[in-house]
């Protein structure tokens, strides 16, 4: 009987440790991600002067679960769908590769091609509207001290290149009324932001990765 109680206690402790570890890992993921997102948001707020509204950390429902978009910038020149990566070291990859590589002091880490990741965000956003494709501009922004060692494509930028990209000459596609409609549509569809929402999305992404 004593052995049985001891085993049950060990199982409970293991479950509790696993639960706490999962929460801590989720928090650490959010902190790292939030740093890069804060840098992008602050850069846009401080230096982008065109008419715009910036939505951050937008979680949208999809038919399979959720998709979380770092930034959606609604400007008079279009809807910018921004994926942020706060990475250091050397970055190797190509637009058509499924995985990219980060190298820090000879240690290699693979991560999902953020262009493909952001393409999923783009398609989810486009499904909310009946607008031409050229009204949507996807881009990936690296905010750390990463050095690009290969050509990652024209939509992948360092933070210093973000404002010049946003301020390139583009036709005006939204007047004030249309911008208000777009913003309202996002606010109607997005999930309420909370730590629970973030961790649900993290767990959903991990389940997708585990099945792939």
Coordinates of C-alpha atoms in Angstrom, one line a residue:
X1 CA 0.0 0.0 0.0
X2 CA 2.9 2.4 0.9
X3 CA 4.6 1.6 -2.4
X4 CA 1.3 2.3 -4.3
X5 CA 1.0 5.7 -2.6
X6 CA 4.6 6.4 -3.3
X7 CA 4.2 5.6 -7.0
X8 CA 1.1 7.7 -7.3
X9 CA 2.9 10.6 -5.7
X10 CA 5.8 10.3 -8.1
X11 CA 3.3 10.3 -11.1
X12 CA 1.6 13.4 -9.7
X13 CA 4.9 15.2 -9.3
X14 CA 6.0 14.2 -12.8
X15 CA 2.8 15.6 -14.2
X16 CA 3.1 18.8 -12.3
X17 CA 6.7 19.3 -13.4
X18 CA 5.7 18.7 -17.0
X19 CA 2.9 21.1 -16.7
X20 CA 5.1 23.8 -15.2
X21 CA 7.9 23.2 -17.7
X22 CA 5.4 23.6 -20.5
X23 CA 4.2 26.9 -19.1
X24 CA 7.7 28.2 -18.6
X25 CA 8.7 27.2 -22.1
X26 CA 5.7 28.9 -23.5
X27 CA 6.5 32.1 -21.5
X28 CA 10.1 32.0 -22.7
X29 CA 9.0 31.7 -26.3
X30 CA 6.6 34.6 -25.8
X31 CA 9.3 36.8 -24.2
X32 CA 11.7 36.3 -27.1
X33 CA 9.0 36.8 -29.7
X34 CA 7.7 39.8 -27.9
X35 CA 11.1 41.5 -27.9
X36 CA 11.3 41.4 -31.7
X37 CA 7.7 42.5 -32.1
X38 CA 8.2 45.4 -29.8
X39 CA 11.2 46.6 -31.9
X40 CA 9.1 46.4 -35.1
X41 CA 6.1 48.1 -33.5
X42 CA 8.2 50.9 -32.0
X43 CA 10.0 51.5 -35.3
X44 CA 6.8 51.8 -37.2
X45 CA 5.2 54.1 -34.6
X46 CA 8.3 56.4 -34.5
X47 CA 9.2 56.6 -38.2
X48 CA 6.2 55.7 -40.5
X49 CA 4.3 58.8 -41.2
X50 CA 1.7 57.8 -43.8
X51 CA -1.9 57.3 -42.7
X52 CA -2.0 53.9 -40.9
X53 CA -3.2 51.8 -38.1
X54 CA -0.9 49.1 -36.6
X55 CA -2.4 45.9 -35.2
X56 CA -0.1 43.7 -33.1
X57 CA -0.3 40.0 -32.2
X58 CA -3.5 39.3 -34.1
X59 CA -4.9 35.8 -33.6
X60 CA -7.4 34.8 -36.2
X61 CA -9.5 31.7 -36.4
X62 CA -9.0 29.3 -39.2
X63 CA -10.9 26.1 -40.3
X64 CA -8.1 24.0 -38.6
X65 CA -7.5 26.1 -35.5
X66 CA -5.8 29.5 -35.3
X67 CA -3.2 31.6 -37.0
X68 CA -1.2 34.3 -35.1
X69 CA 0.1 37.3 -37.1
X70 CA 2.8 39.4 -35.5
X71 CA 1.8 42.7 -37.1
X72 CA -0.9 43.8 -39.6
X73 CA -0.2 47.3 -40.8
X74 CA -3.2 48.9 -42.5
X75 CA -1.9 51.9 -44.5
X76 CA -3.4 53.9 -47.3
X77 CA -1.1 52.0 -49.7
X78 CA -2.1 48.5 -48.6
X79 CA -2.2 45.9 -45.9
X80 CA 1.3 44.8 -44.8
X81 CA 1.4 41.4 -43.2
X82 CA 4.6 41.3 -41.1
X83 CA 6.3 38.2 -39.6
X84 CA 9.0 39.1 -37.1
X85 CA 12.1 37.0 -36.3
X86 CA 14.4 38.1 -33.4
X87 CA 17.5 36.0 -34.4
X88 CA 21.2 36.3 -34.1
X89 CA 24.1 34.6 -36.0
X90 CA 24.3 33.6 -39.6
X91 CA 21.1 32.8 -41.6
X92 CA 21.1 30.5 -44.6
X93 CA 18.2 29.7 -46.8
X94 CA 16.2 30.4 -49.9
X95 CA 12.7 31.5 -50.6
X96 CA 11.6 28.1 -51.9
X97 CA 13.2 26.0 -49.1
X98 CA 11.0 24.5 -46.4
X99 CA 13.7 25.0 -43.7
X100 CA 16.3 27.7 -43.0
X101 CA 19.4 27.4 -40.9
X102 CA 20.7 29.6 -38.1
X103 CA 24.4 29.2 -37.2
X104 CA 25.9 30.6 -34.0
X105 CA 29.5 29.6 -33.2
X106 CA 29.3 26.4 -35.3
X107 CA 26.0 25.4 -33.7
X108 CA 23.3 24.9 -36.4
X109 CA 19.6 25.2 -35.8
X110 CA 16.9 24.6 -38.3
X111 CA 13.7 26.7 -38.4
X112 CA 10.6 26.9 -40.6
X113 CA 11.0 29.2 -43.6
X114 CA 9.3 32.4 -42.4
X115 CA 8.2 33.3 -45.9
X116 CA 6.1 30.1 -46.0
X117 CA 4.9 30.7 -42.5
X118 CA 3.8 34.2 -43.4
X119 CA 2.1 32.9 -46.6
X120 CA -0.3 31.0 -44.4
X121 CA -1.0 34.2 -42.5
X122 CA -1.5 36.1 -45.8
X123 CA -4.0 33.6 -47.1
X124 CA -6.0 33.7 -43.9
X125 CA -6.1 37.5 -44.0
X126 CA -7.1 37.6 -47.7
X127 CA -10.0 35.2 -47.0
X128 CA -11.6 38.0 -44.9
X129 CA -11.8 40.4 -47.7
X130 CA -12.8 40.7 -51.4
X131 CA -9.8 42.7 -52.4
X132 CA -7.1 42.4 -55.2
X133 CA -4.0 40.4 -54.2
X134 CA -1.8 43.5 -54.8
X135 CA -3.5 45.2 -51.8
X136 CA -1.7 42.7 -49.5
X137 CA 2.1 43.0 -49.0
X138 CA 3.8 40.2 -47.0
X139 CA 7.2 40.7 -45.5
X140 CA 9.5 39.1 -42.9
X141 CA 11.6 41.4 -40.6
X142 CA 14.7 40.2 -38.7
X143 CA 15.2 42.4 -35.6
X144 CA 18.3 40.8 -34.0
X145 CA 21.9 41.0 -35.2
X146 CA 21.4 38.2 -37.8
X147 CA 23.6 38.3 -40.9
X148 CA 22.1 36.9 -44.1
X149 CA 24.6 34.6 -45.8
X150 CA 22.4 33.7 -48.8
X151 CA 19.8 35.5 -50.8
X152 CA 16.6 35.1 -48.8
X153 CA 14.4 37.0 -51.2
X154 CA 13.1 40.6 -51.6
X155 CA 10.5 40.3 -48.9
X156 CA 12.9 39.5 -46.1
X157 CA 14.4 42.5 -44.5
X158 CA 16.5 43.7 -41.6
X159 CA 14.9 46.1 -39.2
X160 CA 17.0 49.0 -40.7
X161 CA 15.3 48.3 -44.1
X162 CA 11.8 48.3 -42.8
X163 CA 10.9 52.0 -43.1
X164 CA 12.5 52.4 -46.5
X165 CA 10.4 49.4 -47.7
X166 CA 7.2 50.7 -46.2
X167 CA 7.7 54.2 -47.7
X168 CA 8.5 53.0 -51.3
X169 CA 6.3 54.7 -53.9
X170 CA 3.0 52.8 -54.1
X171 CA -0.4 53.8 -55.3
X172 CA -3.0 54.8 -52.7
X173 CA -5.6 52.0 -52.5
X174 CA -7.6 52.9 -49.3
X175 CA -9.3 56.2 -48.4
X176 CA -10.3 56.9 -44.8
X177 CA -13.6 55.1 -45.1
X178 CA -12.1 51.9 -46.6
X179 CA -9.3 51.9 -44.0
X180 CA -12.0 52.1 -41.3
X181 CA -13.8 49.1 -42.8
X182 CA -10.6 47.0 -43.0
X183 CA -9.7 47.8 -39.4
X184 CA -13.2 47.0 -38.2
X185 CA -13.2 43.7 -40.1
X186 CA -10.0 42.7 -38.3
X187 CA -11.3 43.7 -34.9
X188 CA -14.4 41.7 -35.4
X189 CA -12.6 38.6 -36.5
X190 CA -9.6 38.6 -34.1
X191 CA -9.5 36.6 -30.9
X192 CA -9.3 38.5 -27.6
X193 CA -5.6 38.9 -26.8
X194 CA -4.5 37.1 -23.6
X195 CA -1.7 34.9 -22.4
X196 CA -4.1 31.9 -22.6
X197 CA -4.8 32.7 -26.3
X198 CA -1.0 32.9 -27.0
X199 CA -0.3 29.6 -25.3
X200 CA -3.3 27.9 -27.1
X201 CA -1.8 29.0 -30.4
X202 CA 1.7 27.8 -29.4
X203 CA 0.3 24.4 -28.5
X204 CA -1.6 24.3 -31.8
X205 CA 1.6 25.0 -33.7
X206 CA 3.5 22.4 -31.8
X207 CA 0.8 19.8 -32.5
X208 CA 1.0 20.6 -36.3
X209 CA 4.8 20.3 -36.2
X210 CA 4.6 16.9 -34.4
X211 CA 2.2 15.6 -37.0
X212 CA 4.4 16.7 -39.9

